[in-house]
PDB file of C-alpha atoms in Angstrom:
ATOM      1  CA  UNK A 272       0.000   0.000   0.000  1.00  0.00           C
ATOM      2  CA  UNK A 273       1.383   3.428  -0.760  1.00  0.00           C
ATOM      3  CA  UNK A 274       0.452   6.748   1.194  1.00  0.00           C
ATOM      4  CA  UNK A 275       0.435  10.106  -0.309  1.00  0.00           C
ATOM      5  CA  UNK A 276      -0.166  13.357   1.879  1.00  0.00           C
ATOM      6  CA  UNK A 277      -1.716  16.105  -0.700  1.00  0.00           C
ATOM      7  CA  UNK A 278      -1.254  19.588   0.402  1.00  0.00           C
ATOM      8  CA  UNK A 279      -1.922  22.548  -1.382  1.00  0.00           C
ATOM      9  CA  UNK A 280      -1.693  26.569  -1.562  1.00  0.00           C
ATOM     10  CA  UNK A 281       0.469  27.255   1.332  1.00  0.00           C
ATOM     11  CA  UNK A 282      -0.069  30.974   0.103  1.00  0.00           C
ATOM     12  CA  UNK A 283       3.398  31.530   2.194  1.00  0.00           C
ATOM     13  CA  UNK A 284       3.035  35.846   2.643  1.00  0.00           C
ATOM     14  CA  UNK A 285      -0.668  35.153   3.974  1.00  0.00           C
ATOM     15  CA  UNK A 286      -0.344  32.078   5.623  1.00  0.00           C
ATOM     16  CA  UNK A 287      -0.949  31.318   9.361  1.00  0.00           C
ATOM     17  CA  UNK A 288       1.891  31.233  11.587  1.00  0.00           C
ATOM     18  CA  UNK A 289       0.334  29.088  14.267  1.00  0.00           C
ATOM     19  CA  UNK A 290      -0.623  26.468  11.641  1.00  0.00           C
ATOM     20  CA  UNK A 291       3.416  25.831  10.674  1.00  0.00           C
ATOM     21  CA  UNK A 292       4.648  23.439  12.831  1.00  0.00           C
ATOM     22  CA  UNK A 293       1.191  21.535  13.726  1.00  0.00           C
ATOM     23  CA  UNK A 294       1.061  20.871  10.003  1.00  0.00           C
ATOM     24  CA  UNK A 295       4.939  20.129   9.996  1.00  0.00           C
ATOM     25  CA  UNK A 296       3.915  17.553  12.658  1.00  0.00           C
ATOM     26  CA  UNK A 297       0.830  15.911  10.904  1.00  0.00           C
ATOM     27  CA  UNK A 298       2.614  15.399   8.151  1.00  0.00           C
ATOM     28  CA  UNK A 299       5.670  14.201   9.506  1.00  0.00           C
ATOM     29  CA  UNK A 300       3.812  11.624  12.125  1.00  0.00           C
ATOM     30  CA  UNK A 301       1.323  10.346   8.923  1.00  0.00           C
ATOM     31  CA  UNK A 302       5.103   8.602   7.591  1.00  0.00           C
ATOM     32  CA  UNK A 303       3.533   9.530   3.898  1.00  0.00           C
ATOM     33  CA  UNK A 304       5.659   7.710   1.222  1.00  0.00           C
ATOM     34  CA  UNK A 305       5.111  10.771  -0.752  1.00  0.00           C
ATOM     35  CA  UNK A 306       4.033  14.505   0.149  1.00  0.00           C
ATOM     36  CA  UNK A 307       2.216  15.854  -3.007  1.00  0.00           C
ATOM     37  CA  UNK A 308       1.899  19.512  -3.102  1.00  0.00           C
ATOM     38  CA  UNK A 309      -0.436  21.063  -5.987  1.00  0.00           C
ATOM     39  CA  UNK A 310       1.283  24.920  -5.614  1.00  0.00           C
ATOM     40  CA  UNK A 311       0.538  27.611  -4.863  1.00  0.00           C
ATOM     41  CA  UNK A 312       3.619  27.826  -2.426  1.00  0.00           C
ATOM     42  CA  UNK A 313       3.479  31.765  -2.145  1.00  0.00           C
ATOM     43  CA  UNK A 314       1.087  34.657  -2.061  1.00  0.00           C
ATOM     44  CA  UNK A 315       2.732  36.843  -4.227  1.00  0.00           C
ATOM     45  CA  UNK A 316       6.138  34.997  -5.753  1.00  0.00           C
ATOM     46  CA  UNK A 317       8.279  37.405  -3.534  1.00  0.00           C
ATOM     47  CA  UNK A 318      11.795  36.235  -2.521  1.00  0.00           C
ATOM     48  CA  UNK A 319      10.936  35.935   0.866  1.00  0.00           C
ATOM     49  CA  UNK A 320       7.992  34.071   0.436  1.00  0.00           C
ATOM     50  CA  UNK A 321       9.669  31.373  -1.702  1.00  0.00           C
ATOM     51  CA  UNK A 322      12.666  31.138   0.812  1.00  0.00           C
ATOM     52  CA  UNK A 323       9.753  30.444   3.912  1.00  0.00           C
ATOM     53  CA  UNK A 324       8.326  27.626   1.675  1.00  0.00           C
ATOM     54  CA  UNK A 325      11.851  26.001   0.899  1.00  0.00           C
ATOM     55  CA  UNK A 326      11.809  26.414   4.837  1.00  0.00           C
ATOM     56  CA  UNK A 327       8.877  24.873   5.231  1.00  0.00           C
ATOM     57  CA  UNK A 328       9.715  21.370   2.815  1.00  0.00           C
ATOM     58  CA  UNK A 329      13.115  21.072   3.811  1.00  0.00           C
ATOM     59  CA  UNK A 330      11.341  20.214   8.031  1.00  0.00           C
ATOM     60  CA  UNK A 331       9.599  16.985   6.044  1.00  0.00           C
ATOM     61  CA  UNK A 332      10.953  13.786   6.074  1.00  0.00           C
ATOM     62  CA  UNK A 333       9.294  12.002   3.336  1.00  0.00           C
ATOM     63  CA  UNK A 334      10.236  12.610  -0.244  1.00  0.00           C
ATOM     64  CA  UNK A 335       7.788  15.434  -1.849  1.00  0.00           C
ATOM     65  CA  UNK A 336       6.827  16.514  -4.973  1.00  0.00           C
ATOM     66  CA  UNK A 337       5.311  19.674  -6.641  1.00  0.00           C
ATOM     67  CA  UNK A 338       3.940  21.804  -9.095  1.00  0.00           C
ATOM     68  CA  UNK A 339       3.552  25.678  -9.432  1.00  0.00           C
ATOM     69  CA  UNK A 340       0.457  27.265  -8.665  1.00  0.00           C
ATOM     70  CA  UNK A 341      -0.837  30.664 -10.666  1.00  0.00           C
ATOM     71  CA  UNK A 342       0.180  32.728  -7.306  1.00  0.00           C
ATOM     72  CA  UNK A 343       3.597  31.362  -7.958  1.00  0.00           C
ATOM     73  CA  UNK A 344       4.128  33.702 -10.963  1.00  0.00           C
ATOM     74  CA  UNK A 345       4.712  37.025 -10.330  1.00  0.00           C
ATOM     75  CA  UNK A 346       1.630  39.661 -10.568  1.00  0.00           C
ATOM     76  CA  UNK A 347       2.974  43.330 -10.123  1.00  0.00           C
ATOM     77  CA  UNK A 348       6.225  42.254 -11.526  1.00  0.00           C
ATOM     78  CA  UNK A 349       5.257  42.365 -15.238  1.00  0.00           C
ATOM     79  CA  UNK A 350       8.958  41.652 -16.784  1.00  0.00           C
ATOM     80  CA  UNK A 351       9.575  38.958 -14.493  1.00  0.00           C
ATOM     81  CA  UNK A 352       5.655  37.114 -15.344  1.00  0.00           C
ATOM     82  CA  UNK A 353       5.984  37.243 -18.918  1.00  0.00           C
ATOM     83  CA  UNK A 354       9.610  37.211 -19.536  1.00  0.00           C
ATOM     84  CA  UNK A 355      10.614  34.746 -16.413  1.00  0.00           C
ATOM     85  CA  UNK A 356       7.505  33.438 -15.045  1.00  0.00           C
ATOM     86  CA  UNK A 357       8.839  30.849 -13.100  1.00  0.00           C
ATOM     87  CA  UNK A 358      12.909  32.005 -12.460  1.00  0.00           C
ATOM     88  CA  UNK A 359      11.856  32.200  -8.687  1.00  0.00           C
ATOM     89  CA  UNK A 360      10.106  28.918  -8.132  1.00  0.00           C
ATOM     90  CA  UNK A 361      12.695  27.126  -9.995  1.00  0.00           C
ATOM     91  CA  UNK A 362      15.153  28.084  -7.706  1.00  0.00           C
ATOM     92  CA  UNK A 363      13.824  27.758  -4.666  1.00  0.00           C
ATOM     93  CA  UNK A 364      11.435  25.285  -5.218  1.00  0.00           C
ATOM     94  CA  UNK A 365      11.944  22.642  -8.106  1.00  0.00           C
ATOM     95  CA  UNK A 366      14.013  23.095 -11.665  1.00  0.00           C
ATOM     96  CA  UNK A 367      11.747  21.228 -13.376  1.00  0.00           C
ATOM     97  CA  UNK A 368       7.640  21.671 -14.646  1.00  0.00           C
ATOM     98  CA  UNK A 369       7.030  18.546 -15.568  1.00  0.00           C
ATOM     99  CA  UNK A 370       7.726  16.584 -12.100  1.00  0.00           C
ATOM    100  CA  UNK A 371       7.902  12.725 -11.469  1.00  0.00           C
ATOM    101  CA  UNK A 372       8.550  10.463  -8.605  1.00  0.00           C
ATOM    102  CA  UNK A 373       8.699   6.841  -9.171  1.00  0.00           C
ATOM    103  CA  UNK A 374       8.704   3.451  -7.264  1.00  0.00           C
ATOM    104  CA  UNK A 375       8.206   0.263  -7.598  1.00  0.00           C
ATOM    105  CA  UNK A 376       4.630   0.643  -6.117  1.00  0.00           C
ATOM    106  CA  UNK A 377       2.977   4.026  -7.744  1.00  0.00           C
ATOM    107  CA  UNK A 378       4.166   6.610 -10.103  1.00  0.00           C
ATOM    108  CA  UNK A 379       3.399  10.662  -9.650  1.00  0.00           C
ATOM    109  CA  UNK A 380       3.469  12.841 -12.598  1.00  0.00           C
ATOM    110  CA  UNK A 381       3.414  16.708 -12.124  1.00  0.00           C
ATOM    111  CA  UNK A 382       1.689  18.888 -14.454  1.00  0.00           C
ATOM    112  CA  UNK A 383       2.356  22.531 -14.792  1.00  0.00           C
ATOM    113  CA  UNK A 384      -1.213  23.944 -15.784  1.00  0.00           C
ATOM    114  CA  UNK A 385      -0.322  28.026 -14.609  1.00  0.00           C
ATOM    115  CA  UNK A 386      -1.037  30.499 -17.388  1.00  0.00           C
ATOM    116  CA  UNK A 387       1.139  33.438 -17.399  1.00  0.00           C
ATOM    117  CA  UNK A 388      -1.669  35.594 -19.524  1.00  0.00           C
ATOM    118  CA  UNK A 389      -4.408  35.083 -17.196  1.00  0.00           C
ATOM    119  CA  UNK A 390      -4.411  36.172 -13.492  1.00  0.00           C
ATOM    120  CA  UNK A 391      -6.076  32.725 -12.226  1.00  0.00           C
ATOM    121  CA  UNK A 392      -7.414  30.314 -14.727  1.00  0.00           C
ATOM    122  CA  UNK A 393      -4.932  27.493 -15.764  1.00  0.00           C
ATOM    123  CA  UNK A 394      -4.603  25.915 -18.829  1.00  0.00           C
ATOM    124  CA  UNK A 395      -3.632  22.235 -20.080  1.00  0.00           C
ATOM    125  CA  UNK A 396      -0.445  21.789 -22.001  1.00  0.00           C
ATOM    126  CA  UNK A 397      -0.814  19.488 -24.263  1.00  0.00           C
ATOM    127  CA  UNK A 398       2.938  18.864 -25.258  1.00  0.00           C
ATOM    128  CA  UNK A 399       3.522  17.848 -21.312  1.00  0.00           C
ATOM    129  CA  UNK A 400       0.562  16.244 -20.987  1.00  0.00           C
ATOM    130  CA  UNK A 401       1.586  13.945 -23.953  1.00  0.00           C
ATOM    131  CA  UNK A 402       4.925  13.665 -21.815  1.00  0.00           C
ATOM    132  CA  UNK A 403       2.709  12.601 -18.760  1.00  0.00           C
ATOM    133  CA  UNK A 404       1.052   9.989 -20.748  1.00  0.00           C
ATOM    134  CA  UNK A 405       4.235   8.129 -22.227  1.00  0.00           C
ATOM    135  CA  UNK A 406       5.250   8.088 -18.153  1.00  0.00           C
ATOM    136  CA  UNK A 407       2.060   6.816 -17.134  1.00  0.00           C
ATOM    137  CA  UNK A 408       0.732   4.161 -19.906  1.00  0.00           C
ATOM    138  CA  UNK A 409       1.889   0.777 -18.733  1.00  0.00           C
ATOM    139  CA  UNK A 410       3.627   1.750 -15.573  1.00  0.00           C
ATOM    140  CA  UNK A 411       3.385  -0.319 -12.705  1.00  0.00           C
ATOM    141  CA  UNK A 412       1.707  -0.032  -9.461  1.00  0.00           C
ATOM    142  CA  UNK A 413      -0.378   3.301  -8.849  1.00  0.00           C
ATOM    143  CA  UNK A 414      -0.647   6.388 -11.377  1.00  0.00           C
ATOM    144  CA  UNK A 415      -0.815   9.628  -9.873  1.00  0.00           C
ATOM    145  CA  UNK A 416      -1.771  12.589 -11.265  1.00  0.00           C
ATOM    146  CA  UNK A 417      -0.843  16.089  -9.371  1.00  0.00           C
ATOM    147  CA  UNK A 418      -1.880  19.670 -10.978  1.00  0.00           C
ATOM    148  CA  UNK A 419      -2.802  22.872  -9.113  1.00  0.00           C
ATOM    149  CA  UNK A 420      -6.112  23.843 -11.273  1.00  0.00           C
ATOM    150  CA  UNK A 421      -8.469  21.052 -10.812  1.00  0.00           C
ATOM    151  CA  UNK A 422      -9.882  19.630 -13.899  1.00  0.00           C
ATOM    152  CA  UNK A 423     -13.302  19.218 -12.563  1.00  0.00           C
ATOM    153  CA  UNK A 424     -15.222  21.633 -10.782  1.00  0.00           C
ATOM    154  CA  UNK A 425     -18.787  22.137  -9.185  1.00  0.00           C
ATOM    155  CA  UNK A 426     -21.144  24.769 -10.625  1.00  0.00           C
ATOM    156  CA  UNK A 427     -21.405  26.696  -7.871  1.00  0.00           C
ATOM    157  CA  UNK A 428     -17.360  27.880  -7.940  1.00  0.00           C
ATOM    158  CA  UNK A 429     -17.055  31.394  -9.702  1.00  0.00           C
ATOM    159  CA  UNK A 430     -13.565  30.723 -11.081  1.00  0.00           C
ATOM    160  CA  UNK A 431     -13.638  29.677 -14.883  1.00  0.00           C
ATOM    161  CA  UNK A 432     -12.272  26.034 -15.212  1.00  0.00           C
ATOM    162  CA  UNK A 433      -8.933  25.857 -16.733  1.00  0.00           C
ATOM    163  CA  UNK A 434      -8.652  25.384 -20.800  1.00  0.00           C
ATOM    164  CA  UNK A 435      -8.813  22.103 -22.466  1.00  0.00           C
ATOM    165  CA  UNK A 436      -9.579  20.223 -18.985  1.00  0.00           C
ATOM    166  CA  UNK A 437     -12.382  18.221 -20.200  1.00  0.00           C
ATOM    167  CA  UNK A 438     -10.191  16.734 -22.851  1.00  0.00           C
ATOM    168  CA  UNK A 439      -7.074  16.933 -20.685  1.00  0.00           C
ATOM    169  CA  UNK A 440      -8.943  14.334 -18.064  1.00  0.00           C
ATOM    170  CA  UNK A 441     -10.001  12.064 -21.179  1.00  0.00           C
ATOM    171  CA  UNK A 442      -6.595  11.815 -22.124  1.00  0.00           C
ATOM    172  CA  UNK A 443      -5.563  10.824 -18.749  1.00  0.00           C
ATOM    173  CA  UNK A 444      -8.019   8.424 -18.157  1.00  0.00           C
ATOM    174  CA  UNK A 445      -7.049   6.327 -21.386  1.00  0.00           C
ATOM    175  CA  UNK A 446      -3.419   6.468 -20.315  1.00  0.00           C
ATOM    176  CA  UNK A 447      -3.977   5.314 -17.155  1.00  0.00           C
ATOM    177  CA  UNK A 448      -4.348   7.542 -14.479  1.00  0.00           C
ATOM    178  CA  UNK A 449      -6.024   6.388 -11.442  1.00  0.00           C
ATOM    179  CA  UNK A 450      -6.236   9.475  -9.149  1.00  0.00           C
ATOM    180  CA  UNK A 451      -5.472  13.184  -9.968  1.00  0.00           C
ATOM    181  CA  UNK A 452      -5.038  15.271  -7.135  1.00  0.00           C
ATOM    182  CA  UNK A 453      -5.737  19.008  -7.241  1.00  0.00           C
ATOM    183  CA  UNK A 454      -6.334  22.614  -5.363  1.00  0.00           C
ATOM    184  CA  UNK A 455      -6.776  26.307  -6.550  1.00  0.00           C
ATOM    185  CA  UNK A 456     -10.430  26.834  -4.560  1.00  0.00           C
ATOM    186  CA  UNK A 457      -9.476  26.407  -1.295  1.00  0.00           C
ATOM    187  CA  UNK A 458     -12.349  23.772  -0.896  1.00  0.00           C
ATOM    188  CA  UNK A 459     -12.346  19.665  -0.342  1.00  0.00           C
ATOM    189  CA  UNK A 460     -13.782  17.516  -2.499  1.00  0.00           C
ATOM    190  CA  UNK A 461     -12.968  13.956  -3.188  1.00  0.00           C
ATOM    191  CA  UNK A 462     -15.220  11.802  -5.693  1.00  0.00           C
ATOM    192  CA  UNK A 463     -14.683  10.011  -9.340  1.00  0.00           C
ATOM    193  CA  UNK A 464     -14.963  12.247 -12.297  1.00  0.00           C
ATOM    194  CA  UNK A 465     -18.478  12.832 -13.415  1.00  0.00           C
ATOM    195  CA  UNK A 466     -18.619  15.023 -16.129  1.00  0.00           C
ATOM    196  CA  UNK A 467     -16.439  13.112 -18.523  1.00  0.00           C
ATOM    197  CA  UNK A 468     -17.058  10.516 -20.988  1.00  0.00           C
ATOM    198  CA  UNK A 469     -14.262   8.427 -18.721  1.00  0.00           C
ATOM    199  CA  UNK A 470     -14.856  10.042 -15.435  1.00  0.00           C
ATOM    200  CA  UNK A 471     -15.368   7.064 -13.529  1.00  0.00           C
ATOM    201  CA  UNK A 472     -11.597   5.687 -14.412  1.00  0.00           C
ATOM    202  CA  UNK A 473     -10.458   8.228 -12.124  1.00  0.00           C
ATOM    203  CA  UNK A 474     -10.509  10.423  -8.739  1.00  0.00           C
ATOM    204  CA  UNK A 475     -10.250  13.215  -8.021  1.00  0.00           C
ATOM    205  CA  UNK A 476      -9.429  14.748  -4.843  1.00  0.00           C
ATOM    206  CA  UNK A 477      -9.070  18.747  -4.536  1.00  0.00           C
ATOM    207  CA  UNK A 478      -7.779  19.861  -0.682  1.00  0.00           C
ATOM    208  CA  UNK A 479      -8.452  23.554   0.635  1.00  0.00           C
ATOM    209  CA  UNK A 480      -5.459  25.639   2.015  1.00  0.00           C
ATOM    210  CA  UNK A 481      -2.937  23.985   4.177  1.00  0.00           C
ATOM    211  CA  UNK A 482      -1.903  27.357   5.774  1.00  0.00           C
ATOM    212  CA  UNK A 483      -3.660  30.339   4.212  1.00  0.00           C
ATOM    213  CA  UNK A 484      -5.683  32.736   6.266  1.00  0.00           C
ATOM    214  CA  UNK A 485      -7.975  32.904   3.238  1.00  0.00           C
ATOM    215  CA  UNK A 486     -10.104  30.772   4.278  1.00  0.00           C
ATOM    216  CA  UNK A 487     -13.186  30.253   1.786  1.00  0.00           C
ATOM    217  CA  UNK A 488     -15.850  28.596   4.206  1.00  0.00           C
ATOM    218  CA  UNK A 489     -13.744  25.594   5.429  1.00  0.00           C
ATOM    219  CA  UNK A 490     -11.125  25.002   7.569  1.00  0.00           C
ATOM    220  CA  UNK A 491      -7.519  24.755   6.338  1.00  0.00           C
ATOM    221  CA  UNK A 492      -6.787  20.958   5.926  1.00  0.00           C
ATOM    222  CA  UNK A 493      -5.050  17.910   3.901  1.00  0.00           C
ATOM    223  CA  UNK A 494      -5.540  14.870   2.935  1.00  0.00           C
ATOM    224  CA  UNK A 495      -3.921  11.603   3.664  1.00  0.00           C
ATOM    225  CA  UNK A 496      -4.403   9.009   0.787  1.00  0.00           C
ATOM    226  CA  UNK A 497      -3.773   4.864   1.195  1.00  0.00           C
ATOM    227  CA  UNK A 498      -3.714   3.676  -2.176  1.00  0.00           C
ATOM    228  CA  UNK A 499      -3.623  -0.051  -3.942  1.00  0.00           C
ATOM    229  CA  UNK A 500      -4.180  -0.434  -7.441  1.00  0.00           C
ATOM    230  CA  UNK A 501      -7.377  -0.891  -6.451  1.00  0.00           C
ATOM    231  CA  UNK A 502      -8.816   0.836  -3.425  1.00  0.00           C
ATOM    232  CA  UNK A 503      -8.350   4.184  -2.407  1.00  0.00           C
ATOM    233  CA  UNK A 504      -8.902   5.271   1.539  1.00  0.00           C
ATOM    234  CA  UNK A 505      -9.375   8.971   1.596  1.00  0.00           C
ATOM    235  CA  UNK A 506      -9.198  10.711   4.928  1.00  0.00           C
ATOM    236  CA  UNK A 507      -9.582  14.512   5.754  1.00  0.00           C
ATOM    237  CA  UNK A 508      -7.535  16.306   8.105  1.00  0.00           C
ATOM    238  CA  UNK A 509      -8.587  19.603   9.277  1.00  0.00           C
ATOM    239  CA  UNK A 510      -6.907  22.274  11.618  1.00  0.00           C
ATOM    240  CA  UNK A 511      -8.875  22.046  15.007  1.00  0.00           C
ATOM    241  CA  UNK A 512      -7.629  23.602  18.584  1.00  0.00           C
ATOM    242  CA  UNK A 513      -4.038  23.985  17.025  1.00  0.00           C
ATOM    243  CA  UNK A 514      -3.534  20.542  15.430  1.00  0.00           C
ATOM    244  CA  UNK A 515      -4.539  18.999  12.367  1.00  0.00           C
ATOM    245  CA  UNK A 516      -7.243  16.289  13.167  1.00  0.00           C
ATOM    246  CA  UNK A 517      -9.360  13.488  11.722  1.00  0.00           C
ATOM    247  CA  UNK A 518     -12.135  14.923   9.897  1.00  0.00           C
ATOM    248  CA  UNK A 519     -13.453  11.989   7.970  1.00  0.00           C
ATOM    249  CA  UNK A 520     -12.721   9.273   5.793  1.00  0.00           C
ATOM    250  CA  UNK A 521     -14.337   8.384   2.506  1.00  0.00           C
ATOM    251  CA  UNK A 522     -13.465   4.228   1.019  1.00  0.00           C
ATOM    252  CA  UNK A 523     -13.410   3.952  -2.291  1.00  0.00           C
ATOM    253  CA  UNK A 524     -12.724   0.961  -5.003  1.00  0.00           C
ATOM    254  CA  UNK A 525     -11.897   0.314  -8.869  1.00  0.00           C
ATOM    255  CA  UNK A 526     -13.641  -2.439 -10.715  1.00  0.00           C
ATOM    256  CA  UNK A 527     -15.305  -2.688 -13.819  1.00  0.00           C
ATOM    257  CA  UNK A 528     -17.106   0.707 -14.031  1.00  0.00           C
ATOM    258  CA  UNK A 529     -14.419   2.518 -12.114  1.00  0.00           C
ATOM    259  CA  UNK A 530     -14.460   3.957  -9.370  1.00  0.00           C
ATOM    260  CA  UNK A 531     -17.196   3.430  -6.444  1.00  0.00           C
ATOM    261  CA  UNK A 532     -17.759   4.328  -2.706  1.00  0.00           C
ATOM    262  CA  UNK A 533     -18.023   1.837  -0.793  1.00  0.00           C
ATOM    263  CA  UNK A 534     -18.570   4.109   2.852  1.00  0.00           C
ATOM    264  CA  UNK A 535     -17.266   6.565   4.734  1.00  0.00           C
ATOM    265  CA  UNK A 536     -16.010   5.343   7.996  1.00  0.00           C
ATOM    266  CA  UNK A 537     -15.898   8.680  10.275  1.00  0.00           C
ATOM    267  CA  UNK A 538     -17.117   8.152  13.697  1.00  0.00           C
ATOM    268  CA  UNK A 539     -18.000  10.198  15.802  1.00  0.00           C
ATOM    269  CA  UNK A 540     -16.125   8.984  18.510  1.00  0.00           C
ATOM    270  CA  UNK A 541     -12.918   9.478  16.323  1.00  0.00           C
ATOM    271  CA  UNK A 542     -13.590  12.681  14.339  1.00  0.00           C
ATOM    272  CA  UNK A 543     -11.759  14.807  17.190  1.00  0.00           C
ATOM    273  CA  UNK A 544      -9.079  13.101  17.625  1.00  0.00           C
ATOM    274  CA  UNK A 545      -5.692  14.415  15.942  1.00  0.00           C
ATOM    275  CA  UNK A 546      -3.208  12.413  14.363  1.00  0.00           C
ATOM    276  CA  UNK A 547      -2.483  10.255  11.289  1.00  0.00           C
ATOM    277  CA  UNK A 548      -3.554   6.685  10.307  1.00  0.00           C
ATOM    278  CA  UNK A 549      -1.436   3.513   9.804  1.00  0.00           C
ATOM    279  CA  UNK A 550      -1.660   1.495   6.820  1.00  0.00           C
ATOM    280  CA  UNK A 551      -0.217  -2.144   6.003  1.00  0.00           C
ATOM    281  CA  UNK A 552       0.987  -2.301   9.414  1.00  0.00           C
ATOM    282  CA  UNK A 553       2.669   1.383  10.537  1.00  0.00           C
ATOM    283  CA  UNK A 554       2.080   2.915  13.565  1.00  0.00           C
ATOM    284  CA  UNK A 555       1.603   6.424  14.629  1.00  0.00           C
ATOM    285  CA  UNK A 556       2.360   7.924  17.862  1.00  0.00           C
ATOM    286  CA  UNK A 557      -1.356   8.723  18.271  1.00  0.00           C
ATOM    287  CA  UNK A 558      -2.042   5.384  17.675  1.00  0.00           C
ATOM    288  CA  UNK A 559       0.481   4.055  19.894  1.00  0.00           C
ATOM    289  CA  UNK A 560      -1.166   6.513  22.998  1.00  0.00           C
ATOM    290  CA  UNK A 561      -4.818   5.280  21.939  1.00  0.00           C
ATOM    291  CA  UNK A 562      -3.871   1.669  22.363  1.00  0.00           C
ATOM    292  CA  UNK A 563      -1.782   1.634  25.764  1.00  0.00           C
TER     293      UNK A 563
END
């Protein structure tokens, strides 16, 4: 089983002090094989701002991965967005747009889906998308999917979806992604595809703000994800009382028409309690205190 933590727009230059180190913590006690962050990193692309989110990844202890987010450009700096868009999070954050981490048991592909000539909505590049798919088709274990703009959306969001996503997450689907995981609206929402003529192939799971005082009716949170090839245990953790705690946890598994819930096993008995979740075996401190 492999376990992914997915955080997203840190908005570092608006971001909540207080919330720093109890996310530091969560994330560090959940022992995620992979921390998957969807960009996003800083509020405005300053200097400073990049140099507190290299900060912030170099306290985690698993490996992580990233893309840029549209806040990661610069917006008042008009040289530096349209002639060097990404100079700054290249070298602080990652050299590379198209990102990948690989093991035997899942593969995560990166997308960079910013727009420099638009002030939020993304778009899908279709070269690096290609690029995605040759990574993806045929690999073993897991296929993960990570891009900042989500490709789905509910119709209540004001932001425009990004351009090309309903063909970007048809393309995916028939080379083999299993779970995309996305931010941008600083709201949670974890479910197949449904608007696409191959939703059901994969999920999709959007997080809010990890640390960002802009908080858009819900709390800032993460997700922790235990993944086969073919289950996926989703659980929510939210920042309550000055640590990130359980919020939730939706089951879901992949047969023959995709995707399908199968229950969510909150409790209420468990929903306040802070701390991560074991899978295949691994213990958590909190887990260790609840048992003794």
């Amino acid at each position: 089983m492999t376990r992914i933590a997915h955080i997203s727009d840190l908005h570092f230059g608006r971001s909540d002090p207080e919330l720093l180190a109890p996310l530091v913590e969560a994330l560090n006690e959940a022992q995620p094989d992979l921390v998957a962050v969807t960009g996003d990193f800083t509020q405005r692309a300053r200097r400073g701002q990049y140099r507190d989110a290299r900060a912030f990844l170099d306290q985690l202890d698993a490996p992580w991965l990233s893309v840029p987010g549209n806040h990661d450009v610069s917006l008042d700096n008009l040289w530096l967005r349209f002639m060097r868009p990404y100079a700054r999070y290249r070298k602080h954050i990652a050299s590379d747009l198209l990102t990948v981490h690989e093991t035997d048991d899942f593969i995560a592909v990166g997308l960079n889906t910013v727009d420099r000539f638009r002030v939020q909505r993304g778009k899908v590049r279709w070269m690096q998308l290609r690029q995605a798919c040759n990574l993806l088709t045929d690999a073993p274990g897991v296929r993960v999917v990570l891009a900042h703009h989500p490709f789905e959306q509910d119709a209540d969001v004001a932001k425009s979806l990004m351009k090309g996503a309903e063909a970007g997450i048809e393309q995916l689907a028939e080379c083999g992604a299993q779970v995309v995981l996305s931010g941008h609206l600083h709201r949670w929402r974890t479910e197949p595809f449904l608007s696409s003529k191959f939703g059901r192939q994969i999920l999709q799971v959007h997080v809010g703000t990890g640390l960002s005082t802009r908080l858009r009716g819900q709390e800032n949170d993460f997700a922790l994800l235990d993944l086969t090839i073919h289950t996926a245990d989703v659980t929510r953790m939210v920042a309550r009382g000055g640590r990130f705690a359980f919020a939730g946890r939706r089951t879901f598994r992949f047969g023959d028409g995709g995707w399908r819930e199968t229950g969510d096993q909150a409790t209420a008995g468990t929903a306040s309690k802070a701390g991560s979740f074991s899978s295949e075996g691994r213990e958590t401190p909190l887990e260790k205190e609840t048992m003794s």
